[in-house]
Coordinates of C-alpha atoms in Angstrom, one line a residue:
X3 CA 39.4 15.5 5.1
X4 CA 40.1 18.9 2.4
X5 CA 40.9 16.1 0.1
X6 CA 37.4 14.1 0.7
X7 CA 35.8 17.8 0.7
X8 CA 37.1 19.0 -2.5
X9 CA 36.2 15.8 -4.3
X10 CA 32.6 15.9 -3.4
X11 CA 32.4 19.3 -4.2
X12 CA 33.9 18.5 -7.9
X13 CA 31.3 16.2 -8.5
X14 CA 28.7 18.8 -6.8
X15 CA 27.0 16.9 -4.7
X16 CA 26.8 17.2 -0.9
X17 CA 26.9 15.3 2.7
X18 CA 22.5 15.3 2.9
X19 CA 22.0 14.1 6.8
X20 CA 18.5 15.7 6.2
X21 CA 16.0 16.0 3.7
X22 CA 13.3 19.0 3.7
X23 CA 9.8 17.9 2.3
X24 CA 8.4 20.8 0.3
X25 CA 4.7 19.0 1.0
X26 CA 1.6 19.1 -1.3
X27 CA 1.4 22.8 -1.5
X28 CA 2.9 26.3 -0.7
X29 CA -0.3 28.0 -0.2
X30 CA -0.7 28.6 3.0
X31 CA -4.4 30.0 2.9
X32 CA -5.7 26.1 1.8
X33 CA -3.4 24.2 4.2
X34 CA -6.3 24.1 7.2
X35 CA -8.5 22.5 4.6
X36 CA -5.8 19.9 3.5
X37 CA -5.9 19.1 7.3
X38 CA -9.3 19.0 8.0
X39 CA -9.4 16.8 4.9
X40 CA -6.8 14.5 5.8
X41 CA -7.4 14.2 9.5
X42 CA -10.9 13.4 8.9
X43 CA -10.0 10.5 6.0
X44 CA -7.4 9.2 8.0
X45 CA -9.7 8.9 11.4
X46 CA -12.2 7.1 9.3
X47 CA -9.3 4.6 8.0
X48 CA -8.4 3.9 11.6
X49 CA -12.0 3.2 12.8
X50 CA -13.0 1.0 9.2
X51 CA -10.2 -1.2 9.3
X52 CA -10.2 -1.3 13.3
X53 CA -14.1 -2.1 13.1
X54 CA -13.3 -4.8 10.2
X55 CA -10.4 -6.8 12.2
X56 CA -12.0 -6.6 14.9
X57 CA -15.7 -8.6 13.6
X58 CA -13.2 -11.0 12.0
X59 CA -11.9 -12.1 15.1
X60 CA -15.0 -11.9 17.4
X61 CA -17.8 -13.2 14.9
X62 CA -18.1 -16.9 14.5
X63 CA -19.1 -16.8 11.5
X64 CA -16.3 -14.8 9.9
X65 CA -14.4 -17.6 11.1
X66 CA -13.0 -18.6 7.6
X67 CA -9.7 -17.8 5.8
X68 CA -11.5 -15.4 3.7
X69 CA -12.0 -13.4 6.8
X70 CA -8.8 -13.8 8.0
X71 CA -6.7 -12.5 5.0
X72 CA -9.3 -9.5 4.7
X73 CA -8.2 -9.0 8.4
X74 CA -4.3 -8.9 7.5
X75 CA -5.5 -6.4 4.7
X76 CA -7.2 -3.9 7.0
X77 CA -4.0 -4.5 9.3
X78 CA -1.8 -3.7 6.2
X79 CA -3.8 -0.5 5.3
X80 CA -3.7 0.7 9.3
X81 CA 0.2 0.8 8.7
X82 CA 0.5 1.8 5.4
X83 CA -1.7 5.0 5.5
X84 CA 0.2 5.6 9.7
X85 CA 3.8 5.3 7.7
X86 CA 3.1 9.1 5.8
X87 CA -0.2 10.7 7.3
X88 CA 0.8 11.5 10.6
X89 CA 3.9 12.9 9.3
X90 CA 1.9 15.2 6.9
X91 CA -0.3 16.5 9.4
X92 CA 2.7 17.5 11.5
X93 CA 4.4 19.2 8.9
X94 CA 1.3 21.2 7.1
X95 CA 1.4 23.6 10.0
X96 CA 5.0 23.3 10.7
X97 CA 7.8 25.5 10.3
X98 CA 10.2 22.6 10.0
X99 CA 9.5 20.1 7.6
X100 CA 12.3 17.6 7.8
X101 CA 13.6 14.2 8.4
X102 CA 16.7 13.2 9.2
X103 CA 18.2 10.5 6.9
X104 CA 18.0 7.8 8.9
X105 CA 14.4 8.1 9.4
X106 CA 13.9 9.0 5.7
X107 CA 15.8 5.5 5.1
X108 CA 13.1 3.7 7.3
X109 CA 10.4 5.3 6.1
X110 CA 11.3 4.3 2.5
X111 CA 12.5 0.8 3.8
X112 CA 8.6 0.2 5.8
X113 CA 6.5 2.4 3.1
X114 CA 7.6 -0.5 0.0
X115 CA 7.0 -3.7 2.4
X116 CA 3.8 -2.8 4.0
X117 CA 2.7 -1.5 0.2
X118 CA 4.2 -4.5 -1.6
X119 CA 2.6 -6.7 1.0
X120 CA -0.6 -5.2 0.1
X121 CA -0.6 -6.4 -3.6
X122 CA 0.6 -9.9 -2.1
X123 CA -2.3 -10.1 0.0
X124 CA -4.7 -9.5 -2.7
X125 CA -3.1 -12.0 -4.5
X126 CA -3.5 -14.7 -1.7
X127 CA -7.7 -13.1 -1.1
X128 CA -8.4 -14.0 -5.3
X129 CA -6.5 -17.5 -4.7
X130 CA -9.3 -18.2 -1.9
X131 CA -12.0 -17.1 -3.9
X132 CA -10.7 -19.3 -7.1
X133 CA -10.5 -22.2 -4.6
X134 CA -13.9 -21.6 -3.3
X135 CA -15.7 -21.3 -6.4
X136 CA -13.7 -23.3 -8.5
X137 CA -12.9 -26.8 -6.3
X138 CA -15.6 -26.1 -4.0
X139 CA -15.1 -29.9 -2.8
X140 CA -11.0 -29.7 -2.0
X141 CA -12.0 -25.8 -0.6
X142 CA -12.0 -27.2 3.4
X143 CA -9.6 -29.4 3.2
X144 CA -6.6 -26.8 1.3
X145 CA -7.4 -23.6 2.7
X146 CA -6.8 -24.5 6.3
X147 CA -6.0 -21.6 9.1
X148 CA -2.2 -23.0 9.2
X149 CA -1.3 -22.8 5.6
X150 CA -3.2 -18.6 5.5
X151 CA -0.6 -18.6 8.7
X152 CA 2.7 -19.7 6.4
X153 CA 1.5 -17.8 3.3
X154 CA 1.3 -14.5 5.4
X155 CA 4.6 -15.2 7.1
X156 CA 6.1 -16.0 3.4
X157 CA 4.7 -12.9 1.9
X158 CA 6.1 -10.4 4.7
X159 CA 10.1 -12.1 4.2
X160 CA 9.5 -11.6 0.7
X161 CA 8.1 -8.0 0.9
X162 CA 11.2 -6.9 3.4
X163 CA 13.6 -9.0 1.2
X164 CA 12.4 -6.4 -1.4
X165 CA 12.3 -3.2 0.6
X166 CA 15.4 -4.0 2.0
X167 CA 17.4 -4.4 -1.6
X168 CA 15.6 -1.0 -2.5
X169 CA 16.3 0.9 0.6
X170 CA 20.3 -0.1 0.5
X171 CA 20.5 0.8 -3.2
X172 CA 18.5 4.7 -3.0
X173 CA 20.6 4.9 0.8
X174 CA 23.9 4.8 -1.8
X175 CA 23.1 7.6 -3.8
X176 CA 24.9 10.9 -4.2
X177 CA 22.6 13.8 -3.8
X178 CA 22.7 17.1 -5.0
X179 CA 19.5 18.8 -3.3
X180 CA 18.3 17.6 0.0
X181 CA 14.9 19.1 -0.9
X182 CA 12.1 16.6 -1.9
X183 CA 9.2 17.2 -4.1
X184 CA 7.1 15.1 -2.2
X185 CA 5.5 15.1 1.5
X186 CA 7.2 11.5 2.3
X187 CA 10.3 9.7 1.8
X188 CA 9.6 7.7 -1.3
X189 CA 11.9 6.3 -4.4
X190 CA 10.9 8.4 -7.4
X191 CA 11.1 11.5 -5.6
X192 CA 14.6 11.0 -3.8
X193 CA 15.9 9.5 -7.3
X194 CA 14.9 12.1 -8.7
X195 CA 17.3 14.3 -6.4
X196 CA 20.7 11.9 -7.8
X197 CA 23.5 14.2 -9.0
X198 CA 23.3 11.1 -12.0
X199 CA 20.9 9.2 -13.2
X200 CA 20.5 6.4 -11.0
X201 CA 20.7 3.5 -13.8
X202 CA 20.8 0.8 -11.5
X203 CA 18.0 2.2 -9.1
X204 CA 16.0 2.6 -12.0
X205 CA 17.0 -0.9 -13.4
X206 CA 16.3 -3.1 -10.1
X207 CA 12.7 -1.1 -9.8
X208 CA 11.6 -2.0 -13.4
X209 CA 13.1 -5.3 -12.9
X210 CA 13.3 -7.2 -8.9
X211 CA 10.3 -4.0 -8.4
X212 CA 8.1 -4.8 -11.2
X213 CA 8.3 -8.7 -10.3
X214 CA 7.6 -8.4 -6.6
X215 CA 4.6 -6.1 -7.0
X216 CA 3.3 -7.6 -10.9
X217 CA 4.0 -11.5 -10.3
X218 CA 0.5 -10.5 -7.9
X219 CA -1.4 -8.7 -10.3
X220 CA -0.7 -11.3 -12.6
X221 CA -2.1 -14.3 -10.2
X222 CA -5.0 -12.1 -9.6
X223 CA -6.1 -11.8 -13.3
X224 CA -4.9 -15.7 -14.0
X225 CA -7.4 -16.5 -10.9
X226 CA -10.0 -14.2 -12.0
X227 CA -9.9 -16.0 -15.8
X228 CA -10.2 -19.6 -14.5
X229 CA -13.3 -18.0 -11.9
X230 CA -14.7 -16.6 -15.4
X231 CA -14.7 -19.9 -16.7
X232 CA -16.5 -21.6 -14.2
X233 CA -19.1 -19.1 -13.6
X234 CA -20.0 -18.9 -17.2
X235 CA -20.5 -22.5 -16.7
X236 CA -23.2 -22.3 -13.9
X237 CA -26.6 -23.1 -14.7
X238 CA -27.8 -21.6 -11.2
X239 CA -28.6 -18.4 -11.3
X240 CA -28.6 -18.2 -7.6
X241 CA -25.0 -19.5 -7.9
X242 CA -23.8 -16.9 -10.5
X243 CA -25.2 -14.3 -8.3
X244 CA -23.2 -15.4 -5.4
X245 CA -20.2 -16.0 -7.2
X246 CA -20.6 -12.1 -8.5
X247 CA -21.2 -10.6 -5.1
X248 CA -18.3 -12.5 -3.6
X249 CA -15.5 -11.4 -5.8
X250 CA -17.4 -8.0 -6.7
X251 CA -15.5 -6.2 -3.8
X252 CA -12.0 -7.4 -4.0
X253 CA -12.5 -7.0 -7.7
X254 CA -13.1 -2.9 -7.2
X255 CA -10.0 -3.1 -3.9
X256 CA -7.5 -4.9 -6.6
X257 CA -8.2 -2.3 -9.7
X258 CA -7.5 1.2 -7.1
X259 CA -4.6 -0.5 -5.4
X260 CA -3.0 -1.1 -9.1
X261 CA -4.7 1.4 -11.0
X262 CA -2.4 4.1 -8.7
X263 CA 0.6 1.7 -8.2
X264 CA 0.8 1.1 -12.0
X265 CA 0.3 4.5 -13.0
X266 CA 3.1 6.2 -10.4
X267 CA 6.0 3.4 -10.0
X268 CA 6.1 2.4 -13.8
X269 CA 7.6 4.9 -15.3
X270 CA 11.0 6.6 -16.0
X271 CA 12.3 8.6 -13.4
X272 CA 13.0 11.2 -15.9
X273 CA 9.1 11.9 -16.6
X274 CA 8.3 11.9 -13.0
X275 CA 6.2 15.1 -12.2
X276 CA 5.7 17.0 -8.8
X277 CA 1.6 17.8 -9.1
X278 CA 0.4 14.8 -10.7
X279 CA 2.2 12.1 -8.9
X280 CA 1.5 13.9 -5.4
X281 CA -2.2 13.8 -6.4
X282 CA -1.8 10.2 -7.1
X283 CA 0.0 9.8 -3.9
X284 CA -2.3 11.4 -1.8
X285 CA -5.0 9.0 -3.6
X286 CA -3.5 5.6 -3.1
X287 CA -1.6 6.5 1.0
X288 CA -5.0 8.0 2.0
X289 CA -7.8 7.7 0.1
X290 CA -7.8 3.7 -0.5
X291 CA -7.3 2.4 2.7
X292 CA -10.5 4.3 3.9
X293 CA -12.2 3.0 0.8
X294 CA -11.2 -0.4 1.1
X295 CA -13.1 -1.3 4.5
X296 CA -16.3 1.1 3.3
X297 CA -16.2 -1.5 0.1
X298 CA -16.1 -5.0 1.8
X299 CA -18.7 -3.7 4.4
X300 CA -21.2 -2.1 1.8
X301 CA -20.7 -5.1 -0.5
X302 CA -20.4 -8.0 1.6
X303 CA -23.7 -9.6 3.5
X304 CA -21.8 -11.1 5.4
X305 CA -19.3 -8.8 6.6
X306 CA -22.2 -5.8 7.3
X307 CA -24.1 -8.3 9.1
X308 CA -21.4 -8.8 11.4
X309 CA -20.8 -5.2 11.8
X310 CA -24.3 -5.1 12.7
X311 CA -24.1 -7.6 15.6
X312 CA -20.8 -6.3 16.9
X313 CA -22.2 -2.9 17.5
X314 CA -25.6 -4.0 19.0
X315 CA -23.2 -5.6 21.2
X316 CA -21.1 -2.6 22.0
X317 CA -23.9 -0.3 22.0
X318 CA -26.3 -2.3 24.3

C-alpha cells in the first residue's frame, strides 16, 4: 500500500473519488438571477417539448413520421437539458458542489448519448423531408412507422456505443485536481484536469467523436443540396413556398445544435477556456432545447394548429 502511495504521489496525481464543480460564477450577489434565469428557461423546455410530444401523439393529423421523429427530438431535449440543469440549480445555492465519481462517470456517459443522439435525429428529420420533397411518389410507401421505429432504435445503440468508448477512456485518466471548471461532468473540462495530456482521449474525440456527431451534419447538408436541387426546379410557386416553410425550421434547429457543438468539442484541449466555453454551454444544455419547440410551433402550420386544438380541448 506505501509502495502504491509513493508512486502516485511521484507522478503527482491523486485518488479523485469526487470532483467539486466551481459553477458558472463566484459572485454570489448574481447567483439568484442565474436561478431565476435558469429555472424559468428550463420550465419552459419541460412544458414546449411536453406540449409538442404530446399533439404528436393525440392529433390525427400529426400522424406522419415527420411527427414522430420531431416527437423523439423534444423527448431527446427533455433529457438532455434534465442531465445538467437540475444539478446547477442545486448547486448555485449550495455549499457543496460535488459529485462523486461514479455519478460524474454517468453523467458524462448519458450527457454524450442523449446529445449525439440529437445530431442523429436531425439527420434522420432532413432524410424525411428529402424523401418528401424529392420522391414524393415512393414517400408513403419508404417512410413507414416500422422503419422511423428501427432507425431510432439503431441510432440510440450507436449513440451509447459512442458514449460508452468515451466514458471508459476519460474514467482511465490520472488526475491531478479534482476541481472542474465547469458546472457538469463533461470531457473537455475533466481532460483538461489530466496530470498528461490525454493523447488518446483527445485522439478518439477528433477521430470515433468527430465521425459519430459529423457523419450527421454531413447527411444533413448532402440532403439539403439534393432538396436545393429540386426546388430550384419547381415551376409552382405554391410548391416552392411549401417546400421553404417545411424545411425552414429544422433548417434554423440543425445550425444552433452545430453552430455550439462545432464551436466547443472541436478543438484542442489545450485552447479550451473556462468563460467562453461555459457561455457556450449554458447556450446549447439550456437555451436550445427551449428554442427548439418555440421554432417548430411558430414556424410550422401544422404543428401550431394542433397546439391550438389540444388546448381548446384541455381548456374547455
Amino acid at each position: 500500500m506505501s509502495m502504491f502511495l509513493s508512486l502516485m504521489e511521484a507522478h503527482n496525481y491523486t485518488l479523485v473519488t469526487e470532483f467539486v464543480f466551481l459553477g458558472l460564477t463566484s459572485r454570489l450577489d448574481i447567483q439568484p438571477v442565474i436561478f431565476g434565469v435558469i429555472f424559468t428557461m428550463y420550465l419552459i423546455t419541460i412544458v414546449g417539448n411536453s406540449l409538442i410530444i404530446t399533439v404528436t401523439w393525440i392529433d390525427p393529423k400529426l400522424k406522419t413520421p415527420m411527427y414522430f421523429l420531431l416527437s423523439q427530438l423534444s423527448t431527446t431535449d427533455i433529457c438532455f437539458t434534465t442531465i445538467t440543469v437540475p444539478q446547477l440549480l442545486i448547486h448555485t445555492f449550495s455549499r457543496s458542489k460535488t459529485i462523486s465519481f461514479t455519478q460524474c462517470m454517468t453523467q458524462i456517459f448519458f450527457f454524450v448519448a442523449v446529445g449525439n443522439m440529437e445530431g442523429y435525429l436531425l439527420a434522420a428529420m432532413a432524410y424525411d423531408r428529402y424523401m418528401a420533397i424529392c420522391n414524393p411518389l415512393r414517400y408513403g410507401a419508404i417512410m413507414t412507422q416500422k422503419l422511423c421505429i428501427c432507425i431510432v432504435l439503431v441510432f440510440w445503440l450507436l449513440t451509447f456505443l459512442n458514449s460508452l468508448l468515451q466514458t471508459i477512456l476519460v474514467s482511465r485518466l490520472h488526475f491531478c485536481s479534482n476541481r472542474i471548471l465547469h458546472f457538469f461532468c463533461d470531457l473537455p473540462p475533466l481532460m483538461q484536469l489530466s496530470c498528461s495530456r490525454p493523447f488518446i482521449n483527445e485522439l478518439v474525440l477528433l477521430t470515433e467523436g468527430v465521425t459519430a456527431t459529423l457523419s450527421p451534419f454531413v447527411f444533413i447538408l448532402v440532403s439539403y443540396v439534393c432538396i436545393a436541387v429540386t426546388v430550384l426546379g419547381l415551376r409552382s410557386t405554391s410548391g416552392l413556398r411549401k417546400a421553404v416553410s417545411t424545411c425552414g425550421s429544422h433548417i434554423v434547429v440543425v445550425t444552433l445544435f452545430y453552430g455550439t457543438v462545432i464551436r466547443l468539442y472541436f478543438q484542442p484541449v489545450s485552447s479550451y477556456t473556462l468563460d467562453r466555453d461555459r457561455q457556450v454551454a449554458v447556450f446549447y444544455t439550456v437555451v436550445t432545447p427551449m428554442l427548439n419547440p418555440i421554432i417548430y410551433s411558430l414556424r410550422n402550420q401544422e404543428v401550431k394548429g394542433a397546439l391550438q386544438r389540444t388546448l381548446r380541448k384541455i381548456f374547455q
